[in-house]
CSV table of C-alpha atoms in Angstrom, one decimal:
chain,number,residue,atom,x,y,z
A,1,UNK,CA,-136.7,68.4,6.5
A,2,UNK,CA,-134.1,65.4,7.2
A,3,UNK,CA,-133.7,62.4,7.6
A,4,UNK,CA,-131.4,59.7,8.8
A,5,UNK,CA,-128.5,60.3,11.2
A,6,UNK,CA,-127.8,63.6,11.0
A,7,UNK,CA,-131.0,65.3,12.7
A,8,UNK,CA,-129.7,68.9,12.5
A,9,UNK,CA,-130.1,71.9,14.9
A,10,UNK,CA,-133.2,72.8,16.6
A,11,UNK,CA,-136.5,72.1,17.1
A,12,UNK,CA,-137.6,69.1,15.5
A,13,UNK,CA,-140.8,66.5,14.8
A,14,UNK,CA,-139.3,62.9,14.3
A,15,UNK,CA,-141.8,61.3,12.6
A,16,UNK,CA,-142.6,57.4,13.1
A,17,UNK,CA,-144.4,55.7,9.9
A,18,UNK,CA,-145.9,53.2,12.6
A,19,UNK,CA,-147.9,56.2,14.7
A,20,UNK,CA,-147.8,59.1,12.1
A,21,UNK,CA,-148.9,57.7,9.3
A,22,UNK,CA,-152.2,60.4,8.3
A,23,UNK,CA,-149.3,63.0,9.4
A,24,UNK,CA,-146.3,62.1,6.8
A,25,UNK,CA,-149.5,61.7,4.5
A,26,UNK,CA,-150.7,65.0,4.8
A,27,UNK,CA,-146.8,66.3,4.8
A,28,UNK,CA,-145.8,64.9,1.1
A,29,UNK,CA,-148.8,66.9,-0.5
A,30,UNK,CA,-145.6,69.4,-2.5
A,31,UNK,CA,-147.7,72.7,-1.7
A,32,UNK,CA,-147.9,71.6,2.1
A,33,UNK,CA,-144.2,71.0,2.1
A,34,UNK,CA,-143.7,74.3,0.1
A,35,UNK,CA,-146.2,76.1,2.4
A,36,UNK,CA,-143.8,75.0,5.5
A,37,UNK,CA,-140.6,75.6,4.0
A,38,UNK,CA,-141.5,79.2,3.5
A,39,UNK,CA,-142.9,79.5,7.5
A,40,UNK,CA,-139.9,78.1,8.4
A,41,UNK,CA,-137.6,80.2,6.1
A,42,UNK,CA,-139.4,83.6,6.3
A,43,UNK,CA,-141.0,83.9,9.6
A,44,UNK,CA,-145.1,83.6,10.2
A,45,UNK,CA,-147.2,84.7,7.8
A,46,UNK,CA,-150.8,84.7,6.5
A,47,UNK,CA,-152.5,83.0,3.9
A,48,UNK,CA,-152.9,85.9,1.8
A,49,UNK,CA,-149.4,86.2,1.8
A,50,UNK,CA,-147.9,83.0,0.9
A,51,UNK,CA,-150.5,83.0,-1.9
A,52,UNK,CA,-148.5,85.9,-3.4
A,53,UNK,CA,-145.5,83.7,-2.8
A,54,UNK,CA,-146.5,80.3,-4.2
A,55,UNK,CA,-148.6,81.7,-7.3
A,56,UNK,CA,-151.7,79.8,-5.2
A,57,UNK,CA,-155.3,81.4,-4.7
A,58,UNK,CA,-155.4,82.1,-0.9
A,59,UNK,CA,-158.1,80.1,-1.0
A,60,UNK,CA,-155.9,77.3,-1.8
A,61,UNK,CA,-153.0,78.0,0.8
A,62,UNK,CA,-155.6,78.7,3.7
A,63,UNK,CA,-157.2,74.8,3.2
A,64,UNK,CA,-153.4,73.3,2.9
A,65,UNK,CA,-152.0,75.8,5.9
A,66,UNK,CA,-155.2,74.1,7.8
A,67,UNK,CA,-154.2,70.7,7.1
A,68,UNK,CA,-151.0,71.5,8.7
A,69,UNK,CA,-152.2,72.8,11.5
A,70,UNK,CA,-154.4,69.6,11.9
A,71,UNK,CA,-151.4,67.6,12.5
A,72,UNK,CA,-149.6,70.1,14.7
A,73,UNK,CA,-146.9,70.9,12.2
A,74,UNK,CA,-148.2,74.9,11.9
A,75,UNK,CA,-150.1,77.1,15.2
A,76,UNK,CA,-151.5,80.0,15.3
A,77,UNK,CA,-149.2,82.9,15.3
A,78,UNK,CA,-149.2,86.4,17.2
A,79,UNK,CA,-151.9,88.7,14.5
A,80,UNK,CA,-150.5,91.5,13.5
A,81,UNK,CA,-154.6,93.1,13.3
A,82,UNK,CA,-157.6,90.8,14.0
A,83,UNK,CA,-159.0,90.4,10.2
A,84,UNK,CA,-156.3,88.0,8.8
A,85,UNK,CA,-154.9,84.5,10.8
A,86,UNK,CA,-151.1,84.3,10.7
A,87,UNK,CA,-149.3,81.2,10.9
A,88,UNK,CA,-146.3,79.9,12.4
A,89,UNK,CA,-143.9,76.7,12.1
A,90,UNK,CA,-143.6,74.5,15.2
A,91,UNK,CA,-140.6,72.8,14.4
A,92,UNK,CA,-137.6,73.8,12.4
A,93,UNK,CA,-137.1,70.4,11.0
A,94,UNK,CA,-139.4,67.3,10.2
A,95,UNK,CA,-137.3,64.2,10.7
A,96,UNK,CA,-137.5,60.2,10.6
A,97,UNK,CA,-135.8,56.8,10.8
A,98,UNK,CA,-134.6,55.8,7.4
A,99,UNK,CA,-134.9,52.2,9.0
A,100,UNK,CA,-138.5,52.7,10.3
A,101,UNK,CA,-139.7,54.4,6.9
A,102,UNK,CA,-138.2,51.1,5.3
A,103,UNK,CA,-141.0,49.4,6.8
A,104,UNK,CA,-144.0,49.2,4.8
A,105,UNK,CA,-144.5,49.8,1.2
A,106,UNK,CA,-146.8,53.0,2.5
A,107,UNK,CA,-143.9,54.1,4.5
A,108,UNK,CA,-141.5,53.9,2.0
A,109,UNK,CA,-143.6,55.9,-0.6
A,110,UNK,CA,-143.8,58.8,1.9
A,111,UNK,CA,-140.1,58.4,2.2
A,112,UNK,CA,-139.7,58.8,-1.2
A,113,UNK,CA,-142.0,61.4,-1.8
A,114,UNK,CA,-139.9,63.5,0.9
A,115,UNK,CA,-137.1,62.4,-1.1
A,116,UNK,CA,-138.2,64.2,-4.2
A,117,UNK,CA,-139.6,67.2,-1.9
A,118,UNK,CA,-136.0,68.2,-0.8
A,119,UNK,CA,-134.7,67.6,-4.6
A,120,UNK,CA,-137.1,70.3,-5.5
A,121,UNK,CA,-135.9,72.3,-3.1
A,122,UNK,CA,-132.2,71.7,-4.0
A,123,UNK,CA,-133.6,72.7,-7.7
A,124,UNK,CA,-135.0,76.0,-6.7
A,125,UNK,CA,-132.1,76.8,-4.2
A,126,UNK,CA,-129.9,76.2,-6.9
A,127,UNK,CA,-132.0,78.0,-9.6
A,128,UNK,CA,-132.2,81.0,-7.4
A,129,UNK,CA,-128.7,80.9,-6.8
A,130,UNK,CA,-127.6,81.0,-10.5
A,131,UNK,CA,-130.0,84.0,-10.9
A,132,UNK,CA,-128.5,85.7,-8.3
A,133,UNK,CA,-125.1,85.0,-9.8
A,134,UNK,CA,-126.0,86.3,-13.3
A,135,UNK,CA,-127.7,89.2,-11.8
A,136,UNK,CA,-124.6,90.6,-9.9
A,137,UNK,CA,-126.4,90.7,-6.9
A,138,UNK,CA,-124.2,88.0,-4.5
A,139,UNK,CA,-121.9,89.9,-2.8
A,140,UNK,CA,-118.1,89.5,-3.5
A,141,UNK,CA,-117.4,87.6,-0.2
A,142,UNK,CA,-119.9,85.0,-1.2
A,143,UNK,CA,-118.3,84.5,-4.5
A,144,UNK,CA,-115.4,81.6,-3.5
A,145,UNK,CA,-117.4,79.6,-0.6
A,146,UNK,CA,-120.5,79.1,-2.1
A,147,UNK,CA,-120.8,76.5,-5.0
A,148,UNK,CA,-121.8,72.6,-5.3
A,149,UNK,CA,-119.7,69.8,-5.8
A,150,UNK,CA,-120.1,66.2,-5.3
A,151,UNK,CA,-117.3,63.3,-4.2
A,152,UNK,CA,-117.3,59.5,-4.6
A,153,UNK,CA,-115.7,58.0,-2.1
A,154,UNK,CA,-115.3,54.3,0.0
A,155,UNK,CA,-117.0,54.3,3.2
A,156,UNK,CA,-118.1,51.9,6.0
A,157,UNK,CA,-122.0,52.5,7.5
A,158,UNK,CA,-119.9,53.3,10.7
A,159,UNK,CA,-117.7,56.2,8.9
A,160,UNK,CA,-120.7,57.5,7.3
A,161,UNK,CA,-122.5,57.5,10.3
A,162,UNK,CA,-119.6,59.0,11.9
A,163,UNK,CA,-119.6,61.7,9.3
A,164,UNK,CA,-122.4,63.0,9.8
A,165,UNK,CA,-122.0,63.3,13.3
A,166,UNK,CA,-119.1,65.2,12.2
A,167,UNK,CA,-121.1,67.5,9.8
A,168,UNK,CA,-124.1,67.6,12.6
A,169,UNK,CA,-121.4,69.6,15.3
A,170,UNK,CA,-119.6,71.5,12.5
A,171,UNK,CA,-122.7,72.7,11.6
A,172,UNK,CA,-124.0,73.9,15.1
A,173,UNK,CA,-120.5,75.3,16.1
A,174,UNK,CA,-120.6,77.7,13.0
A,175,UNK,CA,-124.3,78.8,13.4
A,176,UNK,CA,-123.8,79.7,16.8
A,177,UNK,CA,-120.3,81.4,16.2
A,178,UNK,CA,-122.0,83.5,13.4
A,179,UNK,CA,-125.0,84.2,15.4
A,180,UNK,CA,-124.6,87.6,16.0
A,181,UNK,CA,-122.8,88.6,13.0
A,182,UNK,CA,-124.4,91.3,10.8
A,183,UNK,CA,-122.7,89.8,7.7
A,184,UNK,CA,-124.4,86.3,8.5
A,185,UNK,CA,-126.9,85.6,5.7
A,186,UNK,CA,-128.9,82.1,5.2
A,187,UNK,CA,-127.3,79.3,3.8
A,188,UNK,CA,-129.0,76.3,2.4
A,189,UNK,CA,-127.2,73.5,2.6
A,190,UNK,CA,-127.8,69.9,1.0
A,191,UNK,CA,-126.2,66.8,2.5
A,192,UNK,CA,-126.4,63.2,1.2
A,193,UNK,CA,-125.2,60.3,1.6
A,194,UNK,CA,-125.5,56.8,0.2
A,195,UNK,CA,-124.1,53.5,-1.3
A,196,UNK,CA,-124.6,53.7,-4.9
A,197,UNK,CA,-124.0,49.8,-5.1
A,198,UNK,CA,-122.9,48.4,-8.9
A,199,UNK,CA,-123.6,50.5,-11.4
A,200,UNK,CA,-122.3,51.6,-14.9
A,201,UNK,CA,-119.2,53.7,-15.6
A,202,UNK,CA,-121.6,56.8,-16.6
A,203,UNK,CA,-124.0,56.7,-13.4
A,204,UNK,CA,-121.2,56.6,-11.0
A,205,UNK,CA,-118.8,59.3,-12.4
A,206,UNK,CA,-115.0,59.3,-13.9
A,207,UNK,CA,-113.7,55.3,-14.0
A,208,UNK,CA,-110.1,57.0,-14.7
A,209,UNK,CA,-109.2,58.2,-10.2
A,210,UNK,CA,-109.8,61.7,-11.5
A,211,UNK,CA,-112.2,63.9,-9.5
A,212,UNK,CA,-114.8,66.5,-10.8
A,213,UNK,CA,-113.9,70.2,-9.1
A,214,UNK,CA,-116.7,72.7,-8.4
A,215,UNK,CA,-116.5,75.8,-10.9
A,216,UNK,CA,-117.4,78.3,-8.1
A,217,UNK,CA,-115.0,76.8,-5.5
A,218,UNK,CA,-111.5,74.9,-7.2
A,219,UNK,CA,-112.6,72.5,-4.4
A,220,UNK,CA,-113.0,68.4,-5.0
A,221,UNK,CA,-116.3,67.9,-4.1
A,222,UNK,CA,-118.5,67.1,-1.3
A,223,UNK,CA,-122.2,66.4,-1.0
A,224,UNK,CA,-125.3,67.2,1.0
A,225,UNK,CA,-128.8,68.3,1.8
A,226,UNK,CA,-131.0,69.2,4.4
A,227,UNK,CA,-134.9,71.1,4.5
A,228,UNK,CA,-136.0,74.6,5.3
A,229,UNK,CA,-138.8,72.5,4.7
């Protein structure tokens, strides 16, 4: 899931809060978002299976993966044996128009609610992450580059549109380079950007010019986010 400028790589559905409105409704149910994350992450699967997955009865997942399917974000995938449907995603990414989701007050509570979707996801990303870190399983190689970090900096609209573009062809360059590389693994990566406006010293960071440097990288930081859901 995305939003704003920076619609990403792939297959997308751009959603318009004027036209899709029962569609961004069904979308910010958090299972359904879940549900497509996973389908999008991991390939089609049943019902069954992403019960196992979510902690869900399959009873539960089937009715939300129908949903879905009712507003063409999920199909019907190729069965694997005729007892069992199997879903697919359409799209790789759900987008919209921060402008049209500014709209109405409906709008703008789906907006939020994606919002809080993708800070879920950043949660369990990062969650997952820190496990694997305790655990010893991330390889050596993945040790310096990956990490979090986060940087305050003065921008026009037209420099932060600009930077995404920037971040939108890095991006695609890299995947495509890497495509084909056995050592290639899947990255999430979180993107943001936004004026924080006037706020107090202890919402907006160090009031001194020093910076914040990620543990894992030494780097000054940067910020993101986009959805495998």
């Amino acid at each position: 899931m995305t939003d704003g400028p920076f619609s990403g790589m792939g297959s997308r559905r751009v959603l318009d809060p004027a036209e899709d409105t029962a569609a961004l409704k069904a979308l910010t149910h958090p299972l359904r978002i879940r549900l497509l994350g996973l389908l999008r992450q991991d390939g089609p699967a049943t019902a069954s299976e992403l019960a196992v997955r979510t902690g869900e009865s399959s009873a539960s997942t089937s009715y939300h993966l129908r949903v879905l399917a009712k507003y063409a974000f999920i199909a019907d995938a190729e069965h694997r044996d005729g007892r069992e449907r199997r879903w697919k995603a359409v799209h790789e990414l759900t987008s919209w128009s921060n402008a049209a989701m500014s709209g109405t007050a409906t709008a703008r509570a789906s907006g939020a609610a994606l919002h809080h979707a993708q800070l879920d996801h950043f949660e369990q990303s990062l969650a997952g992450f820190q496990r694997d870190m305790e655990a010893g399983r991330l390889g050596p190689d993945w040790l310096e580059p990956a990490g979090v970090s986060d940087l305050m900096v003065r921008l026009t609209p037209e420099s932060l549109n600009e930077l995404w573009t920037t971040i939108e062809r890095t991006v695609k360059e890299l995947v495509t380079r890497d495509a084909d590389d056995a050592r290639a693994e899947q990255v999430a990566l979180f993107f943001a950007g936004f004026p924080t406006g006037q706020r107090d010293d202890a919402a907006t960071g160090p009031a001194d010019g020093t910076e914040e440097r990620d543990a894992a990288t030494g780097r000054a930081g940067e910020a993101e986010e986009r959805d495998g859901t």
